[in-house]
Amino acid sequence: MAEVWAAVGVVASIVQLVDFSTRVVSRLDEFCSVAKEIPKSFRHVKTELPLLATTLEQLKSAIDATSEANGSNKALLAVITGCNEQVAQLDAILEKTLPKASDSLRTKGMKAIASLHHDAKVESITTALQNYIGILTFYYAAASSTLQPLTDAKLCKIRQWLSAPDPSTNYQKALKLRQADTGLWFLESKEYTRWKTAATSPLWLYGIPGCGKTVLSSTVLHNVLEHCQGDPGKVTAYFFFDFNDAQKQNHEMMVRSLLCQLLQQSIRIPASLDTLFSSSENGQRQPSAHALLETLRSMIHELPQVYIVLDALDECAQRVELMETLEMIAE
């Protein structure tokens, strides 16, 4: 029942935001009819707001059409709230700077000059709206997707082609060694909370061999997996390097494993990976390490939020290549 109410809340918020953005566009149209031209910084907004409204309408239709519970509603509400705040800021700027038909020539001139001082803010709002539209488009695709990852033949073929080692065996082994409440001190720390909530936020844990880093990594991973559960916009990929497994000492195998995990959690085969697979003669030959890394970069950008957990970096045989890969991910 709670999920049903959440869906209703999302739909209601969408309707309100569509109405709000439509009114802002009308205000821009009114200004254009008065001044014959709108300030340069507002032109992109006039393009983005109708796109936002269209995306929201598509998302509403997809939510209305599905009868399944969707754990992404809470995340969607946050995105819609963020959109609403940006549109509200834009509306306030328009109220101050865009002249009306009833304004005197002097007032119109003063407002035109004042609008120039808001260029940077308007551009910032436009960028934020573009990001939100990207996220909403992702959720629309998730809500309307019919892909069945476990049965899609091409998906299975790509997974076989990647030939990635399975890090879940290391994860399960570490979980068995973990005692109840182990690592709670870390999960409750400010550093971990910041890493979990901030964008592009790397966090490095270090310690002497045998101090329990792998068990702590399993604690972190378990917490993150629970955090992402039910929300297609939040995904987790991980890798455990391992002295006892040659495949898990190779940084390229780590990249392949991360690609495979992101693929498994995607609502459809990502365009970047599909292109790489096709350019490799549909799996008849293997791609370069650089091509794999670039594809990983693209796949990360295609998702709203990605958590990556890596353990035992000192057990990787190619330290230089690994550090270059970590720098790319951190960017």
CSV table of C-alpha atoms in Angstrom, one decimal:
chain,number,residue,atom,x,y,z
A,1,MET,CA,0.0,0.0,0.0
A,2,ALA,CA,2.9,2.4,0.8
A,3,GLU,CA,4.3,1.8,-2.7
A,4,VAL,CA,0.9,2.7,-4.2
A,5,TRP,CA,0.8,5.9,-2.3
A,6,ALA,CA,4.3,6.7,-3.4
A,7,ALA,CA,3.3,6.2,-7.0
A,8,VAL,CA,0.4,8.5,-6.5
A,9,GLY,CA,2.7,11.1,-5.0
A,10,VAL,CA,5.1,10.9,-8.0
A,11,VAL,CA,2.2,11.3,-10.5
A,12,ALA,CA,0.8,14.3,-8.6
A,13,SER,CA,4.2,15.9,-8.4
A,14,ILE,CA,4.7,15.3,-12.1
A,15,VAL,CA,1.4,17.0,-12.9
A,16,GLN,CA,2.3,20.0,-10.7
A,17,LEU,CA,5.7,20.4,-12.3
A,18,VAL,CA,4.4,20.1,-15.9
A,19,ASP,CA,1.9,22.9,-15.1
A,20,PHE,CA,4.6,25.0,-13.4
A,21,SER,CA,7.1,24.6,-16.3
A,22,THR,CA,4.3,25.3,-18.9
A,23,ARG,CA,3.5,28.6,-17.1
A,24,VAL,CA,7.1,29.6,-17.1
A,25,VAL,CA,7.3,28.9,-20.9
A,26,SER,CA,4.2,31.1,-21.3
A,27,ARG,CA,5.9,33.9,-19.5
A,28,LEU,CA,8.9,33.6,-21.9
A,29,ASP,CA,6.5,33.7,-24.8
A,30,GLU,CA,4.8,36.8,-23.4
A,31,PHE,CA,8.1,38.5,-23.0
A,32,CYS,CA,9.1,37.5,-26.6
A,33,SER,CA,5.9,39.1,-27.9
A,34,VAL,CA,6.7,42.3,-26.0
A,35,ALA,CA,10.5,42.6,-26.6
A,36,LYS,CA,10.6,40.7,-29.9
A,37,GLU,CA,13.7,38.8,-28.6
A,38,ILE,CA,14.6,37.1,-25.3
A,39,PRO,CA,18.0,37.4,-23.6
A,40,LYS,CA,20.6,34.9,-24.9
A,41,SER,CA,20.8,33.0,-21.5
A,42,PHE,CA,17.0,32.4,-21.6
A,43,ARG,CA,17.0,30.8,-25.0
A,44,HIS,CA,18.3,27.5,-23.9
A,45,VAL,CA,15.7,27.5,-21.1
A,46,LYS,CA,12.9,28.0,-23.6
A,47,THR,CA,14.2,24.8,-25.3
A,48,GLU,CA,14.8,22.7,-22.1
A,49,LEU,CA,11.4,23.4,-20.4
A,50,PRO,CA,9.2,21.9,-23.1
A,51,LEU,CA,11.6,19.0,-23.2
A,52,LEU,CA,11.2,18.6,-19.5
A,53,ALA,CA,7.4,18.7,-19.8
A,54,THR,CA,7.4,16.1,-22.5
A,55,THR,CA,9.8,13.8,-20.5
A,56,LEU,CA,7.6,14.1,-17.5
A,57,GLU,CA,4.4,13.3,-19.4
A,58,GLN,CA,6.1,10.2,-20.9
A,59,LEU,CA,7.2,9.2,-17.4
A,60,LYS,CA,3.7,9.7,-16.0
A,61,SER,CA,2.2,7.5,-18.8
A,62,ALA,CA,4.7,4.8,-18.1
A,63,ILE,CA,3.9,4.9,-14.3
A,64,ASP,CA,0.2,4.8,-15.0
A,65,ALA,CA,0.6,1.8,-17.3
A,66,THR,CA,2.6,-0.4,-14.9
A,67,SER,CA,0.9,-2.3,-12.1
A,68,GLU,CA,4.1,-3.5,-10.5
A,69,ALA,CA,5.6,-2.0,-7.4
A,70,ASN,CA,8.6,0.1,-8.2
A,71,GLY,CA,11.2,1.0,-5.6
A,72,SER,CA,12.4,3.9,-7.6
A,73,ASN,CA,9.4,6.2,-6.7
A,74,LYS,CA,11.3,7.7,-3.7
A,75,ALA,CA,14.3,8.5,-5.9
A,76,LEU,CA,11.9,10.0,-8.5
A,77,LEU,CA,10.3,12.2,-6.0
A,78,ALA,CA,13.7,13.6,-5.1
A,79,VAL,CA,14.5,14.3,-8.7
A,80,ILE,CA,11.1,16.0,-9.3
A,81,THR,CA,11.6,18.1,-6.2
A,82,GLY,CA,15.0,19.1,-7.5
A,83,CYS,CA,13.4,20.1,-10.9
A,84,ASN,CA,10.7,22.0,-9.1
A,85,GLU,CA,13.3,24.0,-7.1
A,86,GLN,CA,15.2,24.9,-10.3
A,87,VAL,CA,12.0,26.0,-12.2
A,88,ALA,CA,11.0,28.0,-9.1
A,89,GLN,CA,14.3,29.8,-9.1
A,90,LEU,CA,14.0,30.5,-12.8
A,91,ASP,CA,10.4,31.8,-12.3
A,92,ALA,CA,11.6,34.2,-9.6
A,93,ILE,CA,14.3,35.5,-12.0
A,94,LEU,CA,11.8,36.0,-14.8
A,95,GLU,CA,9.5,37.9,-12.5
A,96,LYS,CA,12.3,40.4,-11.7
A,97,THR,CA,13.8,40.7,-15.1
A,98,LEU,CA,11.4,40.1,-17.9
A,99,PRO,CA,9.2,43.2,-18.8
A,100,LYS,CA,5.5,43.0,-19.2
A,101,ALA,CA,3.3,44.7,-21.8
A,102,SER,CA,2.1,47.2,-19.1
A,103,ASP,CA,5.6,48.3,-18.2
A,104,SER,CA,6.9,51.8,-19.2
A,105,LEU,CA,9.7,52.0,-21.7
A,106,ARG,CA,12.0,53.1,-18.8
A,107,THR,CA,11.0,50.0,-16.8
A,108,LYS,CA,11.5,47.7,-19.7
A,109,GLY,CA,15.0,49.1,-20.3
A,110,MET,CA,15.9,48.7,-16.7
A,111,LYS,CA,14.7,45.1,-16.6
A,112,ALA,CA,16.6,44.3,-19.8
A,113,ILE,CA,19.8,45.6,-18.2
A,114,ALA,CA,19.0,43.7,-15.0
A,115,SER,CA,18.6,40.4,-16.9
A,116,LEU,CA,22.2,40.5,-17.9
A,117,HIS,CA,23.3,40.1,-14.3
A,118,HIS,CA,21.5,36.8,-14.1
A,119,ASP,CA,23.1,35.1,-17.0
A,120,ALA,CA,25.4,32.9,-14.9
A,121,LYS,CA,22.5,31.8,-12.7
A,122,VAL,CA,20.2,31.0,-15.6
A,123,GLU,CA,23.0,29.0,-17.3
A,124,SER,CA,23.5,27.1,-14.0
A,125,ILE,CA,19.7,26.3,-13.8
A,126,THR,CA,19.7,25.2,-17.4
A,127,THR,CA,22.6,22.8,-16.8
A,128,ALA,CA,20.8,21.4,-13.7
A,129,LEU,CA,17.6,20.9,-15.7
A,130,GLN,CA,19.5,19.1,-18.5
A,131,ASN,CA,20.9,16.7,-15.9
A,132,TYR,CA,17.5,16.1,-14.3
A,133,ILE,CA,16.0,15.5,-17.8
A,134,GLY,CA,18.7,12.8,-18.4
A,135,ILE,CA,17.8,11.1,-15.1
A,136,LEU,CA,14.1,11.3,-15.7
A,137,THR,CA,14.6,9.8,-19.2
A,138,PHE,CA,16.5,6.9,-17.6
A,139,TYR,CA,13.6,6.2,-15.2
A,140,TYR,CA,11.1,6.5,-18.1
A,141,ALA,CA,13.1,3.8,-19.9
A,142,ALA,CA,13.2,1.7,-16.7
A,143,ALA,CA,9.4,2.0,-16.2
A,144,SER,CA,8.6,1.1,-19.8
A,145,SER,CA,11.3,-1.5,-20.4
A,146,THR,CA,10.4,-5.0,-21.4
A,147,LEU,CA,13.9,-6.4,-21.4
A,148,GLN,CA,14.3,-9.6,-19.4
A,149,PRO,CA,18.1,-9.6,-18.5
A,150,LEU,CA,18.3,-13.3,-17.6
A,151,THR,CA,16.7,-14.5,-20.8
A,152,ASP,CA,17.8,-12.0,-23.4
A,153,ALA,CA,20.0,-14.0,-25.8
A,154,LYS,CA,22.3,-11.1,-26.9
A,155,LEU,CA,22.9,-10.1,-23.3
A,156,CYS,CA,24.0,-13.6,-22.4
A,157,LYS,CA,26.2,-13.7,-25.5
A,158,ILE,CA,27.9,-10.4,-24.4
A,159,ARG,CA,28.4,-11.7,-20.9
A,160,GLN,CA,30.1,-14.8,-22.3
A,161,TRP,CA,32.3,-12.7,-24.6
A,162,LEU,CA,33.5,-10.5,-21.6
A,163,SER,CA,34.6,-13.7,-19.9
A,164,ALA,CA,34.7,-11.9,-16.5
A,165,PRO,CA,35.6,-13.6,-13.2
A,166,ASP,CA,32.9,-13.8,-10.6
A,167,PRO,CA,33.8,-11.7,-7.5
A,168,SER,CA,30.7,-12.9,-5.6
A,169,THR,CA,32.6,-15.9,-4.3
A,170,ASN,CA,35.1,-13.6,-2.5
A,171,TYR,CA,32.2,-11.5,-1.2
A,172,GLN,CA,30.3,-14.5,0.2
A,173,LYS,CA,33.5,-15.9,1.8
A,174,ALA,CA,34.2,-12.5,3.5
A,175,LEU,CA,30.6,-12.3,4.7
A,176,LYS,CA,30.9,-15.7,6.4
A,177,LEU,CA,34.0,-14.5,8.3
A,178,ARG,CA,32.1,-11.4,9.5
A,179,GLN,CA,30.8,-11.3,13.0
A,180,ALA,CA,27.5,-9.5,13.8
A,181,ASP,CA,27.8,-5.7,14.0
A,182,THR,CA,31.3,-5.8,12.5
A,183,GLY,CA,32.1,-2.5,10.8
A,184,LEU,CA,29.1,-0.6,12.2
A,185,TRP,CA,31.5,2.0,13.5
A,186,PHE,CA,32.5,2.7,9.9
A,187,LEU,CA,29.0,2.7,8.4
A,188,GLU,CA,28.0,5.3,11.0
A,189,SER,CA,31.0,7.5,10.3
A,190,LYS,CA,30.8,10.9,8.6
A,191,GLU,CA,33.4,9.8,6.0
A,192,TYR,CA,31.3,6.9,4.9
A,193,THR,CA,28.0,8.9,4.9
A,194,ARG,CA,29.7,11.6,2.7
A,195,TRP,CA,31.0,8.9,0.3
A,196,LYS,CA,27.6,7.3,0.0
A,197,THR,CA,25.7,10.5,-0.7
A,198,ALA,CA,28.1,12.8,-2.5
A,199,ALA,CA,28.8,12.6,-6.3
A,200,THR,CA,32.2,11.4,-7.6
A,201,SER,CA,33.4,10.9,-4.0
A,202,PRO,CA,36.3,8.4,-3.7
A,203,LEU,CA,37.1,6.8,-0.4
A,204,TRP,CA,40.3,4.9,0.3
A,205,LEU,CA,40.7,2.5,3.2
A,206,TYR,CA,44.1,1.2,4.0
A,207,GLY,CA,45.7,-0.9,6.7
A,208,ILE,CA,48.4,-3.7,7.3
A,209,PRO,CA,47.8,-7.2,5.9
A,210,GLY,CA,45.4,-9.2,8.0
A,211,CYS,CA,43.7,-6.3,9.8
A,212,GLY,CA,40.3,-7.1,8.4
A,213,LYS,CA,40.0,-4.8,5.3
A,214,THR,CA,38.3,-7.5,3.2
A,215,VAL,CA,35.7,-8.2,5.9
A,216,LEU,CA,35.1,-4.5,6.2
A,217,SER,CA,34.7,-4.3,2.4
A,218,SER,CA,32.1,-7.0,2.6
A,219,THR,CA,30.3,-4.9,5.3
A,220,VAL,CA,30.3,-1.8,3.0
A,221,LEU,CA,29.2,-3.8,0.0
A,222,HIS,CA,26.3,-5.4,1.9
A,223,ASN,CA,25.2,-2.0,3.0
A,224,VAL,CA,25.4,-0.4,-0.4
A,225,LEU,CA,23.6,-3.3,-2.1
A,226,GLU,CA,20.7,-2.9,0.4
A,227,HIS,CA,20.7,0.9,-0.3
A,228,CYS,CA,20.4,0.3,-4.1
A,229,GLN,CA,17.8,-2.5,-3.9
A,230,GLY,CA,14.6,-1.7,-5.8
A,231,ASP,CA,15.9,1.4,-7.5
A,232,PRO,CA,17.0,1.0,-11.1
A,233,GLY,CA,18.8,4.3,-11.0
A,234,LYS,CA,21.2,3.1,-8.3
A,235,VAL,CA,23.6,0.2,-9.2
A,236,THR,CA,26.6,-1.4,-7.5
A,237,ALA,CA,29.6,-3.1,-9.1
A,238,TYR,CA,32.5,-4.6,-7.1
A,239,PHE,CA,35.7,-6.6,-7.4
A,240,PHE,CA,37.9,-8.4,-5.0
A,241,PHE,CA,41.6,-8.9,-6.1
A,242,ASP,CA,42.9,-12.2,-4.9
A,243,PHE,CA,46.4,-13.7,-4.7
A,244,ASN,CA,44.9,-17.2,-4.9
A,245,ASP,CA,43.2,-16.6,-8.3
A,246,ALA,CA,45.3,-15.5,-11.3
A,247,GLN,CA,42.2,-14.0,-13.1
A,248,LYS,CA,41.6,-11.8,-10.0
A,249,GLN,CA,45.1,-10.4,-10.1
A,250,ASN,CA,44.5,-8.7,-13.5
A,251,HIS,CA,43.2,-5.1,-13.7
A,252,GLU,CA,41.6,-5.8,-17.2
A,253,MET,CA,39.6,-8.6,-15.6
A,254,MET,CA,38.4,-6.1,-13.0
A,255,VAL,CA,37.2,-3.8,-15.8
A,256,ARG,CA,35.5,-6.8,-17.6
A,257,SER,CA,33.8,-7.8,-14.3
A,258,LEU,CA,32.6,-4.2,-13.7
A,259,LEU,CA,31.2,-4.0,-17.2
A,260,CYS,CA,29.5,-7.4,-16.8
A,261,GLN,CA,27.8,-6.3,-13.5
A,262,LEU,CA,26.7,-3.0,-14.9
A,263,LEU,CA,25.3,-4.8,-17.9
A,264,GLN,CA,23.4,-7.3,-15.7
A,265,GLN,CA,21.7,-4.4,-13.9
A,266,SER,CA,20.9,-2.3,-16.9
A,267,ILE,CA,17.3,-1.9,-18.1
A,268,ARG,CA,18.6,-2.5,-21.7
A,269,ILE,CA,22.0,-3.3,-23.3
A,270,PRO,CA,23.9,0.0,-23.0
A,271,ALA,CA,24.6,1.7,-26.4
A,272,SER,CA,28.4,1.9,-25.7
A,273,LEU,CA,28.8,-1.8,-24.9
A,274,ASP,CA,26.5,-2.8,-27.8
A,275,THR,CA,28.8,-0.7,-30.1
A,276,LEU,CA,31.9,-2.3,-28.7
A,277,PHE,CA,30.5,-5.8,-29.2
A,278,SER,CA,29.4,-5.0,-32.8
A,279,SER,CA,32.8,-3.5,-33.6
A,280,SER,CA,34.4,-6.7,-32.3
A,281,GLU,CA,32.6,-8.7,-35.0
A,282,ASN,CA,29.8,-9.6,-32.6
A,283,GLY,CA,32.1,-11.3,-30.1
A,284,GLN,CA,34.4,-13.0,-32.6
A,285,ARG,CA,37.5,-11.1,-31.4
A,286,GLN,CA,38.5,-9.4,-28.2
A,287,PRO,CA,38.7,-5.6,-27.7
A,288,SER,CA,41.7,-3.7,-26.4
A,289,ALA,CA,42.0,-2.8,-22.7
A,290,HIS,CA,41.7,0.8,-23.7
A,291,ALA,CA,38.4,0.2,-25.5
A,292,LEU,CA,37.0,-1.7,-22.5
A,293,LEU,CA,38.0,1.1,-20.2
A,294,GLU,CA,36.3,3.7,-22.5
A,295,THR,CA,33.2,1.6,-22.6
A,296,LEU,CA,33.2,1.4,-18.8
A,297,ARG,CA,33.5,5.2,-18.6
A,298,SER,CA,30.5,5.6,-21.0
A,299,MET,CA,28.4,3.1,-19.1
A,300,ILE,CA,29.0,4.9,-15.8
A,301,HIS,CA,27.9,8.2,-17.4
A,302,GLU,CA,24.7,6.6,-18.7
A,303,LEU,CA,23.5,5.7,-15.2
A,304,PRO,CA,22.2,8.1,-12.6
A,305,GLN,CA,24.2,6.7,-9.7
A,306,VAL,CA,26.9,4.0,-9.6
A,307,TYR,CA,28.7,2.7,-6.6
A,308,ILE,CA,32.0,0.8,-7.1
A,309,VAL,CA,33.6,-1.2,-4.3
A,310,LEU,CA,37.1,-2.6,-4.9
A,311,ASP,CA,39.1,-4.7,-2.4
A,312,ALA,CA,42.7,-5.8,-1.9
A,313,LEU,CA,44.3,-3.5,-4.5
A,314,ASP,CA,47.7,-4.6,-3.3
A,315,GLU,CA,46.9,-8.1,-4.8
A,316,CYS,CA,46.7,-6.7,-8.3
A,317,ALA,CA,49.7,-7.6,-10.5
A,318,GLN,CA,49.5,-4.4,-12.7
A,319,ARG,CA,49.8,-1.6,-10.2
A,320,VAL,CA,50.4,1.2,-12.8
A,321,GLU,CA,47.5,0.2,-15.0
A,322,LEU,CA,45.2,-0.2,-12.0
A,323,MET,CA,46.0,3.3,-10.7
A,324,GLU,CA,45.3,4.8,-14.1
A,325,THR,CA,42.0,3.0,-14.1
A,326,LEU,CA,41.1,4.3,-10.7
A,327,GLU,CA,41.9,7.8,-11.7
A,328,MET,CA,39.5,7.5,-14.6
A,329,ILE,CA,36.8,6.2,-12.4
A,330,ALA,CA,37.3,8.9,-9.9
A,331,GLU,CA,36.9,11.5,-12.6
